[in-house]
XYZ file of C-alpha atoms in Angstrom:
658
model
C 114.807 66.162 68.604
C 112.968 64.423 71.039
C 109.604 65.832 72.194
C 108.085 66.849 75.780
C 105.720 64.237 76.823
C 103.078 65.421 79.185
C 100.016 63.886 80.769
C 98.131 64.216 83.532
C 95.899 61.772 84.987
C 92.030 62.357 84.660
C 91.262 61.300 87.944
C 93.815 63.780 89.787
C 92.256 66.172 87.553
C 88.681 65.545 88.506
C 89.354 64.839 92.239
C 91.256 68.564 92.803
C 87.866 70.377 90.770
C 85.716 68.508 93.073
C 87.217 69.196 96.202
C 87.717 73.026 96.064
C 84.644 73.472 93.124
C 82.960 76.197 94.885
C 86.112 78.655 94.700
C 87.273 80.810 91.452
C 90.615 80.714 89.626
C 91.713 83.974 88.287
C 93.794 83.309 85.666
C 94.768 86.999 84.060
C 95.310 85.695 80.438
C 95.417 90.024 79.797
C 92.160 90.589 81.476
C 90.982 91.014 85.679
C 88.838 88.306 84.953
C 86.117 90.919 86.273
C 87.740 91.924 89.553
C 88.067 95.518 90.118
C 91.541 97.167 90.410
C 91.945 99.682 93.262
C 94.905 102.279 94.182
C 96.508 101.636 97.475
C 93.921 103.532 98.938
C 91.901 100.911 98.620
C 89.803 103.470 96.436
C 88.669 102.571 93.029
C 91.116 103.473 90.043
C 94.598 101.751 88.851
C 95.099 100.122 85.488
C 96.330 96.494 85.302
C 99.247 95.607 82.907
C 99.962 91.966 81.624
C 103.439 90.284 81.467
C 104.110 86.369 81.100
C 102.663 84.545 84.290
C 103.498 81.281 86.077
C 101.042 79.986 83.375
C 100.330 81.448 80.384
C 100.085 85.810 81.194
C 99.905 87.091 84.756
C 99.306 90.620 86.426
C 102.311 92.656 86.396
C 102.316 94.730 89.513
C 104.410 97.692 89.583
C 103.427 99.079 93.156
C 100.488 101.517 92.038
C 97.229 99.207 91.976
C 96.039 96.105 93.448
C 92.565 94.123 93.157
C 89.959 93.929 95.216
C 89.281 90.061 95.325
C 85.628 90.255 97.335
C 83.911 89.875 100.685
C 83.906 87.457 103.302
C 82.024 86.817 106.600
C 83.395 84.072 108.063
C 86.097 81.402 106.698
C 87.686 81.674 103.485
C 91.056 80.665 101.514
C 92.775 83.137 99.415
C 95.931 81.519 97.619
C 98.090 83.069 94.471
C 101.624 82.416 92.409
C 103.728 85.385 93.045
C 106.848 86.420 92.107
C 107.602 89.815 94.002
C 110.996 91.167 93.019
C 110.758 94.492 95.212
C 112.602 93.992 98.652
C 112.982 96.428 101.724
C 110.211 96.420 104.220
C 106.759 94.684 103.926
C 105.384 94.009 100.530
C 101.748 93.264 100.910
C 100.355 89.943 99.227
C 96.662 89.781 100.982
C 94.707 92.029 102.685
C 91.549 91.875 104.677
C 90.020 94.991 105.745
C 87.263 94.849 108.298
C 86.243 98.084 108.658
C 87.484 101.644 107.238
C 90.903 103.244 107.451
C 90.514 104.047 111.168
C 89.568 100.672 112.152
C 91.460 98.434 114.382
C 90.682 94.909 112.837
C 93.129 94.140 109.806
C 94.928 90.959 108.781
C 97.925 91.290 106.156
C 99.975 89.076 104.669
C 103.167 90.055 102.929
C 106.574 89.421 102.239
C 108.839 91.010 104.659
C 112.039 91.399 102.875
C 111.135 88.312 101.070
C 109.750 85.909 103.910
C 106.387 85.300 103.566
C 104.393 86.167 106.636
C 101.221 87.156 108.120
C 100.298 90.079 110.662
C 97.041 91.335 112.237
C 96.486 94.610 113.859
C 94.159 94.954 116.528
C 93.835 97.315 119.780
C 95.829 100.412 120.168
C 96.289 100.211 116.595
C 99.546 98.074 117.045
C 100.885 95.246 114.303
C 101.183 91.798 115.650
C 103.684 89.132 113.812
C 101.511 86.148 114.085
C 103.538 83.660 112.037
C 106.417 83.890 109.835
C 107.864 81.192 107.146
C 111.414 79.900 106.803
C 111.259 80.153 103.565
C 113.104 83.482 101.430
C 111.065 83.601 98.197
C 112.189 87.155 96.884
C 112.130 87.426 93.417
C 111.096 83.481 92.622
C 107.855 82.015 92.309
C 106.103 80.933 95.497
C 102.511 79.816 95.982
C 101.112 81.632 98.990
C 97.803 80.644 100.649
C 96.290 81.596 103.742
C 92.990 80.216 105.169
C 90.370 81.502 108.507
C 88.410 78.683 109.809
C 86.784 79.246 113.187
C 89.037 81.954 114.230
C 92.355 80.552 113.204
C 94.559 82.093 110.256
C 96.693 79.910 108.492
C 99.779 80.632 106.548
C 101.063 77.863 103.515
C 103.885 78.661 101.168
C 104.356 76.265 98.163
C 101.644 74.044 99.769
C 102.772 73.548 102.928
C 101.927 74.981 106.393
C 104.187 77.697 107.960
C 102.238 78.505 110.877
C 98.588 78.843 112.410
C 97.177 81.500 115.113
C 94.291 82.854 116.606
C 92.985 86.216 115.010
C 90.097 88.529 115.257
C 86.918 87.165 113.495
C 85.163 89.120 111.541
C 83.785 89.469 107.801
C 85.452 92.235 105.616
C 87.090 93.160 102.166
C 89.551 91.034 100.546
C 92.571 92.854 98.459
C 95.422 91.367 96.675
C 98.507 93.374 96.274
C 96.671 96.357 97.510
C 96.630 98.127 101.577
C 95.940 101.508 102.622
C 99.788 102.433 102.842
C 101.824 102.794 99.044
C 104.846 101.541 100.626
C 103.579 98.235 100.881
C 102.831 98.019 97.497
C 104.592 94.874 95.993
C 106.356 95.015 92.472
C 106.418 91.771 90.432
C 103.773 89.249 89.033
C 100.631 87.620 90.440
C 98.884 84.585 88.899
C 96.474 81.938 89.351
C 94.622 83.912 92.223
C 92.147 81.250 93.927
C 89.547 82.715 96.226
C 87.297 80.792 98.104
C 84.845 82.965 100.232
C 83.041 80.640 102.098
C 85.611 77.643 103.241
C 88.999 77.126 104.508
C 90.392 74.185 102.476
C 92.113 71.433 104.331
C 96.077 71.250 104.298
C 95.837 68.247 101.957
C 93.740 70.118 99.239
C 95.896 72.990 99.268
C 98.966 70.885 98.438
C 96.965 69.194 96.088
C 96.086 72.609 94.554
C 99.872 73.450 94.793
C 101.032 69.972 93.267
C 98.396 70.750 90.422
C 99.854 73.974 89.430
C 103.251 73.481 89.609
C 103.001 69.964 87.575
C 101.471 72.129 84.682
C 104.497 74.773 85.055
C 106.999 72.098 84.800
C 109.557 73.330 82.183
C 112.412 71.039 80.943
C 113.739 71.510 77.652
C 113.965 68.409 75.251
C 117.446 68.972 74.623
C 119.937 70.943 76.804
C 123.572 71.695 76.187
C 124.348 72.869 79.942
C 124.572 70.996 83.044
C 121.016 70.208 84.033
C 119.536 70.107 88.003
C 116.407 67.853 87.452
C 113.844 68.770 90.114
C 113.777 66.102 93.160
C 110.165 67.377 94.886
C 107.034 68.875 93.118
C 104.470 69.173 95.480
C 103.520 65.961 96.938
C 103.931 64.296 93.740
C 106.942 61.625 94.076
C 109.741 62.263 91.163
C 111.486 59.358 89.685
C 114.434 59.208 86.791
C 116.014 57.095 84.994
C 118.999 57.865 82.821
C 120.502 55.927 79.944
C 124.318 56.734 81.600
C 123.634 56.446 85.373
C 127.378 57.694 85.579
C 126.203 61.158 84.810
C 123.308 61.665 87.082
C 123.422 61.906 90.591
C 120.917 61.127 93.247
C 120.226 64.847 93.973
C 119.132 64.918 90.215
C 122.593 66.605 88.769
C 123.244 65.963 85.466
C 126.855 66.823 84.150
C 127.594 66.453 80.438
C 129.990 64.053 79.073
C 131.846 62.639 76.140
C 128.405 61.615 74.789
C 124.932 62.197 74.430
C 122.398 61.208 77.791
C 118.827 60.602 77.694
C 117.186 61.508 81.042
C 113.600 60.621 81.908
C 111.878 62.016 84.609
C 108.500 60.855 85.669
C 105.786 62.038 88.028
C 103.641 59.781 90.400
C 100.886 60.303 92.961
C 100.816 56.971 94.486
C 101.081 54.166 91.574
C 99.406 56.893 89.234
C 101.707 58.320 86.708
C 100.734 62.294 86.273
C 103.502 62.921 83.934
C 106.608 62.066 82.053
C 109.614 64.425 80.635
C 112.426 63.357 78.464
C 115.852 65.559 78.060
C 118.640 64.514 76.126
C 121.900 66.304 77.426
C 123.886 66.573 74.626
C 127.702 66.150 74.735
C 130.739 68.440 75.246
C 132.424 69.817 72.365
C 134.912 67.329 70.421
C 136.651 68.234 67.421
C 135.815 64.760 65.562
C 134.620 66.140 62.038
C 137.633 68.322 60.729
C 136.152 68.852 57.432
C 133.187 71.433 59.379
C 133.468 73.659 62.268
C 129.635 73.487 63.174
C 126.724 73.347 61.327
C 123.194 74.498 62.411
C 120.197 73.386 60.645
C 116.993 74.870 61.672
C 113.544 73.384 61.138
C 110.101 73.154 62.288
C 110.983 71.081 65.263
C 113.914 73.450 66.699
C 113.451 74.839 69.989
C 115.881 75.149 73.394
C 118.952 73.809 71.854
C 119.894 73.801 67.852
C 122.202 71.107 67.502
C 125.491 70.927 65.670
C 124.652 68.654 62.667
C 128.679 68.278 61.976
C 128.847 65.999 65.399
C 131.683 68.284 66.790
C 129.421 69.406 69.798
C 129.058 72.718 69.185
C 125.763 73.306 69.889
C 124.042 76.485 70.304
C 121.514 77.615 72.970
C 118.294 79.246 71.875
C 117.261 82.537 73.416
C 113.854 84.177 73.681
C 111.570 81.209 73.121
C 112.083 80.414 69.347
C 110.890 77.889 67.867
C 111.507 76.733 64.095
C 113.552 79.029 61.781
C 111.823 82.632 62.861
C 113.356 85.113 64.780
C 111.400 87.344 66.011
C 113.248 90.329 66.335
C 112.351 91.386 69.957
C 114.519 88.760 71.805
C 115.503 85.420 69.647
C 118.568 84.593 69.451
C 120.970 82.080 69.367
C 124.213 81.824 71.294
C 127.333 79.565 69.832
C 130.327 78.302 72.162
C 133.261 80.732 72.537
C 136.419 81.352 70.481
C 135.006 79.331 67.359
C 137.346 81.311 65.156
C 140.223 82.065 67.413
C 142.629 79.288 65.266
C 141.123 79.966 61.947
C 142.901 82.016 59.387
C 140.902 80.707 56.717
C 137.462 79.957 56.884
C 134.028 80.116 54.681
C 130.280 81.133 56.546
C 127.835 79.401 54.467
C 123.901 80.996 55.552
C 120.298 80.262 54.203
C 118.089 83.038 55.464
C 115.174 85.267 54.515
C 115.300 88.404 56.355
C 112.428 90.927 57.192
C 114.218 94.093 56.390
C 113.536 97.048 58.975
C 116.268 99.196 57.717
C 118.107 98.994 61.391
C 121.432 97.602 62.673
C 120.013 93.883 62.819
C 123.361 91.924 63.165
C 122.630 88.429 61.347
C 125.837 86.840 62.851
C 128.635 88.502 65.252
C 132.073 86.985 66.894
C 133.637 89.643 69.443
C 133.701 90.312 72.902
C 131.996 93.541 73.857
C 131.544 96.740 71.732
C 135.257 96.852 71.539
C 135.934 93.945 68.893
C 133.904 92.197 66.994
C 133.203 90.570 63.620
C 129.843 90.761 61.986
C 127.477 90.722 58.936
C 124.253 93.279 58.645
C 121.314 92.347 56.745
C 119.748 96.022 57.405
C 120.976 99.315 57.816
C 118.931 102.580 59.107
C 118.973 104.174 55.686
C 119.365 101.877 53.237
C 119.004 98.199 52.256
C 122.277 96.894 52.088
C 124.243 93.730 52.974
C 127.654 94.882 54.735
C 130.218 92.915 56.438
C 132.563 94.496 58.303
C 135.163 94.046 61.366
C 136.739 96.163 64.499
C 139.294 95.701 67.166
C 138.716 99.772 68.489
C 134.921 100.095 68.324
C 132.132 101.246 66.057
C 134.469 103.870 64.994
C 137.005 101.692 63.695
C 134.671 99.381 61.631
C 136.651 98.443 58.409
C 133.895 97.920 55.755
C 134.293 94.790 53.365
C 131.184 94.525 51.663
C 128.618 97.407 51.420
C 126.396 96.811 48.233
C 122.777 96.643 47.311
C 121.513 93.561 49.404
C 118.633 91.432 50.007
C 115.052 92.308 50.082
C 111.878 92.172 52.167
C 111.140 88.505 52.656
C 113.866 87.340 50.088
C 115.265 84.075 50.495
C 118.949 84.065 49.828
C 122.011 81.766 50.205
C 125.063 83.624 51.220
C 128.887 82.273 51.621
C 131.811 84.564 53.198
C 135.229 83.146 52.855
C 137.877 84.515 54.392
C 141.517 84.127 53.870
C 143.877 86.139 56.356
C 141.999 89.580 56.111
C 140.818 89.149 52.601
C 136.959 88.430 52.373
C 134.714 87.377 49.172
C 131.024 87.902 49.776
C 128.818 85.464 47.604
C 124.907 85.636 47.141
C 123.202 82.822 45.669
C 126.396 81.375 44.347
C 127.675 84.507 42.763
C 130.468 86.296 43.725
C 129.041 89.975 44.693
C 131.914 91.733 46.840
C 135.664 91.572 48.062
C 137.924 93.661 50.241
C 140.063 93.860 52.979
C 138.772 93.498 56.619
C 141.963 94.975 57.787
C 143.220 91.987 59.852
C 142.145 88.071 60.075
C 138.876 87.394 62.717
C 141.342 84.594 64.279
C 143.007 88.328 65.958
C 140.031 89.341 67.589
C 141.224 86.066 69.949
C 138.950 83.964 72.176
C 135.671 85.648 71.185
C 132.645 85.255 74.057
C 129.447 86.784 72.209
C 129.179 84.466 69.557
C 125.755 85.149 68.442
C 123.035 84.255 65.553
C 120.393 87.380 65.170
C 122.116 89.542 68.198
C 124.167 92.481 68.353
C 126.910 93.716 71.239
C 124.741 97.093 70.971
C 121.581 97.942 71.915
C 120.535 97.053 68.090
C 117.409 95.550 67.448
C 117.478 91.870 66.567
C 117.561 90.087 63.462
C 114.044 89.572 62.289
C 113.468 87.042 59.768
C 114.145 83.204 58.769
C 117.192 81.547 59.446
C 117.540 77.662 57.927
C 121.033 76.991 57.938
C 124.323 78.258 59.456
C 127.552 76.698 58.712
C 131.432 76.882 59.410
C 134.326 75.321 57.328
C 137.649 75.697 58.456
C 139.075 76.818 55.036
C 138.053 78.471 51.936
C 135.706 77.194 49.720
C 136.647 77.499 45.850
C 134.025 79.786 43.473
C 133.197 76.568 41.528
C 132.434 74.424 44.881
C 130.114 77.757 46.416
C 128.361 77.891 42.437
C 127.696 74.043 43.141
C 126.101 74.462 46.063
C 123.428 76.763 44.895
C 123.233 76.000 40.906
C 120.646 74.003 39.371
C 119.594 74.486 36.005
C 116.088 74.648 35.148
C 114.042 71.416 33.855
C 112.266 73.308 31.284
C 113.630 76.441 28.987
C 116.037 79.404 30.392
C 114.668 81.809 32.926
C 116.337 84.542 30.967
C 114.897 84.959 27.462
C 116.394 88.401 25.968
C 118.534 91.873 27.163
C 118.512 95.057 25.613
C 120.902 97.785 26.704
C 119.976 101.469 26.286
C 120.920 104.560 28.244
C 122.794 103.216 31.108
C 119.761 101.126 31.619
C 119.786 97.500 31.140
C 116.594 95.388 30.474
C 116.272 91.475 31.233
C 113.417 89.843 29.981
C 112.550 86.770 31.832
C 110.437 83.927 30.986
C 108.857 83.453 34.545
C 108.566 85.422 37.954
C 112.162 85.130 39.713
C 114.691 87.283 41.117
C 117.871 88.410 38.899
C 120.922 89.640 40.251
C 123.572 91.692 38.475
C 127.204 91.688 39.115
C 129.738 94.095 36.933
C 133.592 94.101 37.018
C 136.115 95.595 35.445
C 138.672 94.237 33.057
C 141.053 93.062 36.167
C 138.146 91.246 37.677
C 137.574 93.841 40.619
C 133.527 93.978 41.728
C 132.530 97.407 40.951
C 128.844 97.146 41.056
C 126.051 94.747 42.147
C 122.320 94.669 42.596
C 119.568 92.794 42.534
C 116.191 93.194 41.083
C 112.602 91.383 41.291
C 110.682 90.415 38.082
C 107.412 93.030 38.022
C 105.022 93.586 35.291
C 103.310 91.603 33.067
C 105.972 91.449 30.665
C 108.422 89.579 32.972
C 110.992 92.136 32.943
C 113.806 93.112 35.121
C 115.595 96.763 34.619
C 119.185 97.657 36.144
C 121.015 101.009 35.997
C 124.715 100.207 35.390
C 127.852 102.911 35.783
C 129.198 104.242 33.139
C 132.373 102.182 31.403
C 133.636 98.986 30.110
C 132.882 96.418 32.298
C 132.110 92.668 32.247
C 128.174 91.594 33.576
C 127.306 88.247 35.200
C 123.788 87.797 35.216
C 122.074 85.331 37.392
C 118.007 84.675 37.688
C 117.394 82.650 40.550
C 114.220 81.109 42.458
C 112.838 84.146 44.762
C 111.690 81.185 47.208
C 114.796 79.118 47.759
C 117.691 80.624 46.264
C 118.603 78.389 43.884
C 120.161 80.120 40.512
C 118.430 78.502 37.284
C 120.389 80.574 34.765
C 123.194 82.898 34.076
C 124.375 84.713 31.338
C 127.831 87.071 31.178
C 127.887 89.846 28.647
C 130.303 92.827 28.007
C 129.137 96.182 28.768
C 129.732 99.546 26.982
C 128.515 102.404 28.539
C 128.777 105.999 27.351
C 132.453 105.191 25.959
C 133.559 104.584 22.245
C 135.846 101.174 22.401
C 137.614 99.720 19.300
C 138.344 96.212 18.833
C 140.155 94.152 15.986
C 138.102 91.175 14.198
C 140.300 89.737 11.610
C 141.412 92.373 8.859
C 138.571 94.308 10.451
C 138.355 97.491 13.072
C 135.189 97.646 14.923
C 134.347 100.649 16.312
C 131.168 100.872 18.918
C 129.862 103.956 20.153
C 127.779 103.400 23.039
C 127.253 107.080 23.676
C 123.941 109.015 23.345
C 125.635 111.120 20.781
C 126.554 110.645 16.545
C 130.087 110.609 16.440
C 133.113 110.690 13.495
C 135.908 108.720 14.789
C 139.297 109.029 12.920
C 141.369 105.745 12.728
C 144.795 106.756 12.038
C 147.694 103.960 10.410
C 150.900 105.538 10.566
C 154.819 104.252 10.221
C 157.616 105.997 11.630
C 161.228 105.491 10.677
C 164.066 104.734 13.066
C 164.865 108.446 13.659
C 160.989 108.417 14.904
C 160.089 110.883 12.296
C 156.897 110.078 10.298
C 157.359 107.573 6.960
C 153.917 107.471 6.231
C 150.136 108.458 7.590
C 146.627 106.836 6.321
C 143.591 108.593 7.776
C 140.161 107.044 7.691
C 136.861 108.952 8.800
C 133.963 106.975 10.330
C 130.558 107.947 11.228
C 129.265 105.963 13.913
C 125.879 106.795 14.899
C 124.894 106.879 18.582
C 124.434 103.379 20.181
C 125.898 101.543 17.386
C 128.854 100.274 15.754
C 130.797 100.272 12.652
C 133.330 97.998 10.833
C 136.061 99.226 8.475
C 138.826 97.861 6.795
C 142.029 97.883 9.016
C 143.951 100.734 7.219
C 147.578 99.546 9.029
C 149.973 98.022 6.627
C 153.029 95.864 7.963
C 155.285 97.923 10.262
C 152.274 100.304 10.747
C 151.031 101.186 13.975
C 147.004 101.469 14.482
C 145.730 104.943 16.439
C 142.017 105.372 17.172
C 140.952 109.089 17.985
C 137.510 111.127 18.609
C 139.076 113.301 16.290
C 141.845 115.072 15.078
C 141.547 117.908 16.739
C 141.415 116.733 20.105
C 144.157 114.422 19.545
C 142.159 112.336 22.453
C 142.641 108.254 22.189
C 139.369 106.387 22.764
C 139.540 103.553 24.742
C 140.962 100.360 23.696
C 139.321 96.840 23.965
C 141.178 94.278 22.317
């Protein structure tokens, strides 16, 4: 990913500083820089707050306070970058008070419904509009400068003179965003306030100051997936650009996406001196050239502005919230994917590698939908439990159809997830192991042309996903279990991770050779998943413990690196929990008592006549201690049927498991 190149010429910097060195610039990086706050009666008070400014942080104006900037006795200059959002009437930017509230000598720089102007108040307490600019700067950044020199007041907007007029000469107090009248108190942002209490800067110096600030604030993405308007003028700097394909860029600086990537280089000059250079890659429009993958996002340390589609199909994602790298901050970071990605896919597989920071809130890891009426999503965290949850709805939150709701990822745990969808049937894999399966009700493709396709964002005002995402890939088919396992299984170079196991009183203890994560997936005889959970190895003896459901199950254990999600060891086993079962092993009947009680088990072999009457009966009693097994010779002869009972009195056959 190409980097932004930025280099200010030292000569310009030195010239700028020396030209108005006697003034002071206040940048408000979460401080008022020593300036006192005042209320809108110009009395001491008010509390400053801060937000993102023009450069770094700035003052967040809320109409309740302003600043006392200083005193003047003659010529002076005051300027600031302002972004005033309140409209209607007059919004005060600067105020010069040459007396008390009953005095007639005031001068005020304002926005009048967004248009900069300056007024003066003289005899008979009447305001006189002296200069009005031609620009409307409401809700946009503007550099407002006011000077007084030899009885002449001058207003500048973005470095250009808007007009000059004679004003009342006299010393006074200078304020920013404050007057005697609360109705004139602005709302918005004030930043980079400059004040020179003894000198009126020249027009050239003011333009140079504006140019310096404007260049420092130029923010062009290194890559973009939207049409781009490049600046054609920045202060008094000359703008020059070149394009790798001149057919997609106009003289006005408009870049339009085409069928190839275009690199645009923007250079700023002051005369023959190069001030700064920017390079922007305009990524091509989406084209389906790779039929094996829909899109593939690989996040790394260089990810910023845009996450490129590594599949080559041009389905790039737009990054919101200023995220850089792999980490989503849970506040406003998310990725906007192109619309309609699943509309034509009745079968697909989503593969993710991530590390969530579990906050037990509705953090949507991904969402494909349109509004709050219909959507398909994955949750890695829920309000009351730490569970993974895959769901779909066509009729809002009350009609969500859960496919998977199971013990899921732990805080800070690396995981590789795969979700396969065929029609309405979905299967979820964690680190290559199937952990849940179910019916979505409909295919996600039936949601139609979705527009809210996001990573880390919900269609509701839920918290954003917090944590790291390393990969998000969509395949236009169902990957097989073997393919998914191959993605995530890597045998250890040394001894296996799992060394031994012990099962007692519904608790399975797994002994490990090293620190890792261990998952247990429990299925019944038909292969349906009935339980799954994950444990982190703890203690000096490197053990992981699981409480398992009662019954007869097949269990698959997997040990994997906690920081990479790579499966290192697997063991399959049968679980007999709180049941009595029998099996046949050659000529022997093996009775397994997985309960916590000693039992006397009846084994009966019987033969029947054609009319159904009993021909012969052979009964053997077997004492089997709790949580143990016994083997006896099969009492059944040829033609006899084997029956196994808890007792002859109960006539309840035990579970057969052959």
